[in-house]
């Protein structure tokens, strides 16, 4: 847990390159300024349910989707 | 057979996946001039279901929460979609995210196969439907009028089908009424919702007269000059079309038949030379 403290890794979040110190998806969601319940997430194309985010460790190059409700037809 | 004989549940409300709905109109929430206009249109439509979507949220963004608050205030059931998804995998993951966000297992399943026509990739659609039905989703697949695809979707576990009227956003009405009629007749007991392509209340009434169970539309209302008024117009047309279907429409004929009795017509004489 300690080895990456303070070191940032590169991710792709919602299609944009992001450098982050977050170790887990849960930390990334908080770092991006979202309440846990306000968004849904996917990592590398797979859904990550809310309760699983704190155990979803991030690796360099991970593609993360963070989505919220929106208008739809 | 008179059409009324084939009407299951005549006079009863629309039931989808065991849920009774107060209206046969399902309304989209996109492309309105403002959130207030969207709310007013939703109320004027008396829609029993509002469709919504999930989209990427900008860091520290709040638009998703604000939109969801607005929708919740309307007190209407929501159905998220997988709009824009091009593969079964994208659609499945989007459905899973939508279920968590909106707290519903209803999903309008779209797998788009062509960017210009937005027509469903029916192969991907069936594949995604199989997975989602197994995961307990109540799947509403956006499909074509193809009967074999419809049968595969039913076999996958879908209890409702949503054939298109015409491509999304075109407002052309029922592009293939013959095939839609065949589908309706063949799948007499499956709830069928016409989704997409409806441009005018008359299109919606036509589909309802054919015996379709409900209409899902968006653009025809949201891009109208007065969306709330158009929403109400659609509600009336859908109700009129349904009543007409349940009442049993007369058979069309090629030749004229006098409606006024012929017997006793003054000056009428069979022997009269022509």
Coordinates of C-alpha atoms in Angstrom, one line a residue:
Chain A
X1 CA 0.0 0.0 0.0
X2 CA 2.8 2.4 0.8
X3 CA 5.0 1.9 -2.3
X4 CA 2.9 4.2 -4.6
X5 CA 2.3 6.9 -1.9
X6 CA 3.0 10.3 -3.4
X7 CA 3.7 8.9 -6.9
X8 CA 1.2 9.6 -9.6
X9 CA 0.2 7.3 -12.4
X10 CA -1.4 8.1 -15.7
X11 CA -5.0 7.0 -16.5
X12 CA -7.5 7.8 -19.1
X13 CA -10.6 9.1 -17.3
X14 CA -13.7 9.7 -19.5
X15 CA -11.4 9.8 -22.5
X16 CA -8.9 12.3 -21.1
X17 CA -5.4 11.7 -19.8
X18 CA -5.3 12.2 -16.0
X19 CA -2.4 12.0 -13.6
X20 CA -3.5 10.8 -10.2
X21 CA -2.2 9.8 -6.8
X22 CA -5.3 7.8 -6.2
X23 CA -4.7 4.1 -5.6
X24 CA -8.2 2.8 -5.9
X25 CA -11.3 3.7 -8.0
X26 CA -12.9 4.9 -4.8
X27 CA -10.1 7.4 -4.2
X28 CA -10.2 8.5 -7.8
X29 CA -13.9 9.3 -7.6
X30 CA -13.3 11.4 -4.5
X31 CA -10.3 13.1 -6.1
X32 CA -12.4 14.0 -9.1
X33 CA -14.9 15.7 -6.8
X34 CA -17.8 13.3 -6.8
X35 CA -19.9 11.9 -4.0
X36 CA -19.8 8.1 -4.1
X37 CA -23.5 7.8 -4.9
X38 CA -23.6 10.5 -7.6
X39 CA -21.8 8.5 -10.2
X40 CA -21.4 5.0 -11.7
X41 CA -18.0 3.6 -12.8
X42 CA -16.4 1.2 -15.2
X43 CA -12.7 0.2 -15.5
X44 CA -11.4 -1.1 -18.8
X45 CA -14.9 -1.6 -20.1
X46 CA -16.2 -3.6 -17.1
X47 CA -18.7 -2.2 -14.6
X48 CA -17.3 -1.6 -11.1
X49 CA -20.2 -1.6 -8.6
X50 CA -20.1 1.1 -5.9
X51 CA -19.2 -1.3 -3.0
X52 CA -16.3 -2.7 -5.1
X53 CA -14.6 0.6 -5.9
X54 CA -12.5 0.7 -2.7
X55 CA -10.9 -2.6 -3.7
X56 CA -10.5 -1.8 -7.3
X57 CA -6.8 -0.9 -7.5
X58 CA -5.7 1.3 -10.3
X59 CA -2.9 0.4 -12.8
X60 CA -1.2 2.8 -15.2
X61 CA -3.1 3.1 -18.5
X62 CA -6.4 2.0 -17.0
X63 CA -9.4 3.4 -18.9
X64 CA -12.0 4.7 -16.4
X65 CA -15.5 5.8 -17.1
X66 CA -17.3 8.0 -14.5
X67 CA -20.9 8.6 -15.5
X68 CA -24.0 10.4 -14.1
X69 CA -27.7 10.7 -15.0
X70 CA -28.4 12.6 -18.2
X71 CA -31.3 13.4 -20.5
X72 CA -32.2 10.6 -22.9
X73 CA -34.6 9.5 -25.6
Chain B
X1 CA -62.3 -12.1 -37.3
X2 CA -63.3 -8.7 -36.0
X3 CA -60.2 -6.9 -34.6
X4 CA -61.9 -6.5 -31.2
X5 CA -61.9 -10.3 -30.8
X6 CA -58.1 -10.2 -30.9
X7 CA -57.7 -7.5 -28.3
X8 CA -56.2 -9.0 -25.2
X9 CA -57.0 -7.0 -22.0
X10 CA -59.4 -4.7 -23.7
X11 CA -59.9 -1.6 -21.6
X12 CA -57.2 -2.5 -19.2
X13 CA -54.1 -0.4 -18.5
X14 CA -50.8 -1.1 -20.2
X15 CA -48.8 -3.7 -18.2
X16 CA -45.1 -4.0 -18.8
X17 CA -43.1 -6.6 -16.9
X18 CA -45.9 -6.9 -14.4
X19 CA -46.2 -3.2 -13.8
X20 CA -49.4 -1.3 -14.6
X21 CA -48.8 2.0 -16.2
X22 CA -51.2 5.0 -16.2
X23 CA -50.5 5.9 -19.9
X24 CA -49.5 4.3 -23.2
X25 CA -47.0 7.1 -23.9
X26 CA -43.4 6.8 -22.9
X27 CA -41.6 10.1 -23.3
X28 CA -37.9 11.0 -23.8
X29 CA -36.3 13.8 -21.8
X30 CA -33.7 15.0 -24.3
X31 CA -33.4 18.0 -26.6
X32 CA -35.8 20.3 -24.8
X33 CA -35.1 24.0 -24.8
X34 CA -34.8 24.0 -21.0
X35 CA -35.3 21.8 -18.0
X36 CA -38.5 23.7 -17.2
X37 CA -39.9 23.0 -20.6
X38 CA -39.0 19.4 -20.3
X39 CA -40.8 19.2 -16.9
X40 CA -43.9 20.9 -18.3
X41 CA -44.0 18.6 -21.3
X42 CA -43.7 15.5 -19.1
X43 CA -46.6 16.7 -17.0
X44 CA -48.7 17.6 -20.0
X45 CA -48.0 14.2 -21.7
X46 CA -49.2 12.2 -18.6
X47 CA -46.5 9.8 -19.7
X48 CA -46.1 6.7 -17.5
X49 CA -42.4 6.3 -18.2
X50 CA -39.6 8.9 -18.9
X51 CA -36.5 7.7 -20.7
X52 CA -33.1 8.9 -19.5
X53 CA -29.4 8.1 -20.1
X54 CA -26.0 8.0 -18.5
X55 CA -23.2 10.2 -19.7
X56 CA -19.6 11.1 -18.7
X57 CA -19.6 13.6 -15.9
X58 CA -16.9 16.3 -15.9
X59 CA -14.7 16.5 -12.8
X60 CA -16.5 18.3 -10.0
X61 CA -19.6 18.4 -12.2
X62 CA -23.0 18.5 -10.8
X63 CA -25.3 18.3 -13.8
X64 CA -26.2 14.7 -13.3
X65 CA -27.4 15.2 -9.8
X66 CA -29.4 18.3 -10.8
X67 CA -31.1 16.5 -13.7
X68 CA -31.9 13.4 -11.5
X69 CA -33.5 15.7 -8.9
X70 CA -35.7 17.3 -11.5
X71 CA -36.8 13.8 -12.8
X72 CA -37.5 12.5 -9.3
X73 CA -39.7 15.5 -8.6
X74 CA -42.0 14.5 -11.5
X75 CA -42.7 11.2 -9.7
X76 CA -42.7 9.2 -12.9
X77 CA -41.0 5.8 -13.5
X78 CA -37.7 6.2 -15.4
X79 CA -36.2 3.9 -18.0
X80 CA -32.5 4.5 -18.7
X81 CA -31.2 3.7 -22.2
X82 CA -27.9 2.5 -23.7
X83 CA -28.1 5.1 -26.5
X84 CA -24.9 5.5 -28.5
X85 CA -23.5 2.0 -27.6
X86 CA -22.1 0.2 -30.6
X87 CA -21.2 -3.2 -29.2
X88 CA -22.9 -5.6 -26.9
X89 CA -20.1 -5.1 -24.3
X90 CA -20.6 -1.3 -24.2
X91 CA -24.4 -1.7 -23.9
X92 CA -24.1 -4.3 -21.1
X93 CA -21.7 -2.2 -19.1
X94 CA -23.8 0.9 -19.7
X95 CA -26.9 -0.9 -18.5
X96 CA -25.1 -2.1 -15.4
X97 CA -24.0 1.5 -14.6
X98 CA -27.5 2.8 -15.3
X99 CA -29.1 0.2 -13.0
X100 CA -26.9 1.4 -10.1
X101 CA -27.5 5.1 -10.8
X102 CA -31.2 5.1 -11.3
X103 CA -32.1 2.2 -9.1
X104 CA -34.2 0.4 -11.7
X105 CA -33.7 -2.8 -13.6
X106 CA -35.6 -1.5 -16.6
X107 CA -33.4 -0.8 -19.5
X108 CA -34.1 0.5 -23.0
X109 CA -31.5 -1.6 -24.9
X110 CA -29.9 0.1 -27.9
X111 CA -27.0 -1.4 -29.9
X112 CA -26.5 0.9 -32.8
X113 CA -25.2 -0.6 -36.1
X114 CA -25.0 2.4 -38.4
X115 CA -24.2 6.1 -37.6
X116 CA -26.3 7.5 -40.4
X117 CA -29.5 5.5 -40.0
X118 CA -29.0 4.7 -36.2
X119 CA -30.5 1.4 -37.0
X120 CA -30.1 -1.3 -34.5
X121 CA -27.3 -3.9 -34.8
X122 CA -29.8 -6.7 -34.3
X123 CA -27.1 -9.3 -33.9
X124 CA -25.4 -7.4 -31.1
X125 CA -28.9 -6.6 -29.7
X126 CA -29.8 -10.2 -29.2
X127 CA -26.4 -11.0 -27.7
X128 CA -26.7 -8.1 -25.2
X129 CA -30.3 -9.0 -24.4
X130 CA -29.3 -12.6 -23.5
X131 CA -26.7 -11.4 -21.0
X132 CA -28.9 -8.7 -19.5
X133 CA -32.0 -10.9 -19.1
X134 CA -29.9 -13.5 -17.3
X135 CA -28.7 -10.7 -15.0
X136 CA -32.2 -9.9 -14.0
X137 CA -32.7 -6.8 -16.2
X138 CA -36.2 -6.0 -17.6
X139 CA -35.0 -5.5 -21.2
X140 CA -36.9 -3.2 -23.6
X141 CA -34.9 -3.8 -26.9
X142 CA -35.0 -1.1 -29.6
X143 CA -35.3 -3.3 -32.7
X144 CA -36.6 -3.4 -36.2
X145 CA -39.8 -4.9 -37.5
X146 CA -38.0 -8.2 -38.3
X147 CA -40.0 -11.1 -37.0
X148 CA -37.0 -13.5 -36.7
X149 CA -35.1 -11.0 -34.6
X150 CA -38.2 -10.5 -32.5
X151 CA -38.4 -14.2 -31.8
X152 CA -34.7 -14.3 -30.9
X153 CA -35.3 -11.4 -28.4
X154 CA -38.2 -13.2 -26.9
X155 CA -36.2 -16.4 -26.6
X156 CA -33.4 -14.4 -24.9
X157 CA -35.9 -13.4 -22.2
X158 CA -37.4 -10.1 -23.3
X159 CA -41.1 -9.7 -22.5
X160 CA -41.5 -6.5 -24.3
X161 CA -40.3 -5.4 -27.8
X162 CA -39.8 -2.0 -29.2
X163 CA -39.8 -2.0 -33.0
X164 CA -38.9 1.2 -34.7
X165 CA -41.4 3.3 -36.7
X166 CA -38.7 5.0 -38.7
X167 CA -35.0 5.9 -37.9
X168 CA -34.5 7.9 -34.7
X169 CA -35.1 11.6 -35.1
X170 CA -36.5 11.4 -38.6
X171 CA -40.2 12.0 -37.7
X172 CA -41.3 10.0 -40.7
X173 CA -43.9 7.9 -39.0
X174 CA -44.4 4.3 -39.8
X175 CA -42.0 3.6 -42.6
X176 CA -43.1 0.0 -43.1
X177 CA -46.7 -0.4 -42.0
X178 CA -47.2 -3.8 -43.7
X179 CA -44.3 -5.4 -41.7
X180 CA -45.4 -3.7 -38.5
X181 CA -49.0 -5.0 -39.0
X182 CA -47.6 -8.5 -39.6
X183 CA -45.5 -8.3 -36.5
X184 CA -48.5 -7.2 -34.4
X185 CA -50.7 -10.0 -35.7
X186 CA -48.0 -12.6 -35.3
X187 CA -47.0 -11.6 -31.8
X188 CA -50.6 -10.9 -30.6
X189 CA -49.9 -11.3 -26.9
X190 CA -46.5 -9.6 -26.6
X191 CA -46.4 -6.0 -25.5
X192 CA -45.1 -4.0 -28.5
X193 CA -44.0 -0.4 -28.2
X194 CA -43.4 1.7 -31.3
X195 CA -40.1 3.4 -30.6
X196 CA -38.5 6.1 -32.8
X197 CA -39.5 7.8 -36.0
X198 CA -42.9 9.2 -34.7
X199 CA -43.2 12.8 -35.9
X200 CA -46.9 13.7 -35.5
X201 CA -49.8 12.7 -33.3
X202 CA -51.4 11.1 -36.4
X203 CA -48.5 8.7 -36.7
X204 CA -49.0 7.7 -33.1
X205 CA -52.7 7.2 -33.6
X206 CA -52.0 5.1 -36.7
X207 CA -49.7 2.8 -34.7
X208 CA -52.2 2.5 -31.9
X209 CA -55.1 1.7 -34.3
X210 CA -52.9 -1.2 -35.6
X211 CA -52.9 -2.5 -32.1
X212 CA -49.5 -1.5 -30.8
X213 CA -49.5 -1.2 -27.0
X214 CA -47.7 2.0 -26.6
X215 CA -45.6 4.7 -28.2
X216 CA -42.1 5.9 -27.1
X217 CA -41.1 9.3 -28.6
X218 CA -38.9 12.2 -27.9
X219 CA -38.0 14.6 -30.7
X220 CA -41.5 15.3 -31.9
X221 CA -42.3 16.8 -28.6
X222 CA -39.0 18.3 -27.5
X223 CA -38.5 20.1 -30.9
X224 CA -42.0 21.3 -31.2
X225 CA -42.6 25.1 -31.0
X226 CA -44.7 24.4 -27.9
X227 CA -43.5 21.1 -26.4
X228 CA -46.1 20.9 -23.6
X229 CA -48.9 21.4 -26.0
X230 CA -47.5 18.9 -28.4
X231 CA -47.1 16.4 -25.5
X232 CA -50.8 16.8 -24.7
X233 CA -51.7 16.4 -28.4
X234 CA -49.8 13.1 -28.4
X235 CA -51.5 11.9 -25.3
X236 CA -54.9 12.5 -27.0
X237 CA -53.9 10.8 -30.2
X238 CA -52.6 7.8 -28.4
X239 CA -55.8 7.5 -26.4
X240 CA -57.9 8.0 -29.5
X241 CA -55.9 5.3 -31.4
X242 CA -56.2 2.8 -28.6
X243 CA -59.9 3.4 -28.2
X244 CA -60.4 2.9 -31.9
X245 CA -58.4 -0.4 -31.8
X246 CA -60.4 -1.7 -28.9
X247 CA -63.7 -0.6 -30.6
X248 CA -62.8 -2.6 -33.7
X249 CA -62.2 -0.7 -36.9
X250 CA -64.3 -1.4 -39.9
X251 CA -62.8 -3.3 -42.8
X252 CA -61.5 -1.2 -45.7
X253 CA -63.2 -1.8 -49.1
X254 CA -62.4 -1.0 -52.7
X255 CA -65.9 0.1 -53.8
X256 CA -68.3 2.5 -52.3
X257 CA -71.2 1.4 -50.2
X258 CA -74.1 3.8 -49.5
X259 CA -74.5 4.6 -45.8
X260 CA -78.0 5.9 -46.2
X261 CA -80.6 3.1 -46.7
X262 CA -81.4 2.5 -50.4
X263 CA -84.8 1.1 -49.7
X264 CA -87.5 3.8 -49.9
X265 CA -85.3 6.3 -51.8
X266 CA -87.7 8.8 -53.5
X267 CA -87.9 8.6 -57.3
X268 CA -85.9 5.2 -57.1
X269 CA -87.1 2.7 -59.6
X270 CA -85.3 -0.5 -60.5
X271 CA -87.1 -0.5 -63.9
X272 CA -86.0 3.0 -64.6
X273 CA -83.9 3.1 -67.8
X274 CA -80.3 4.4 -67.2

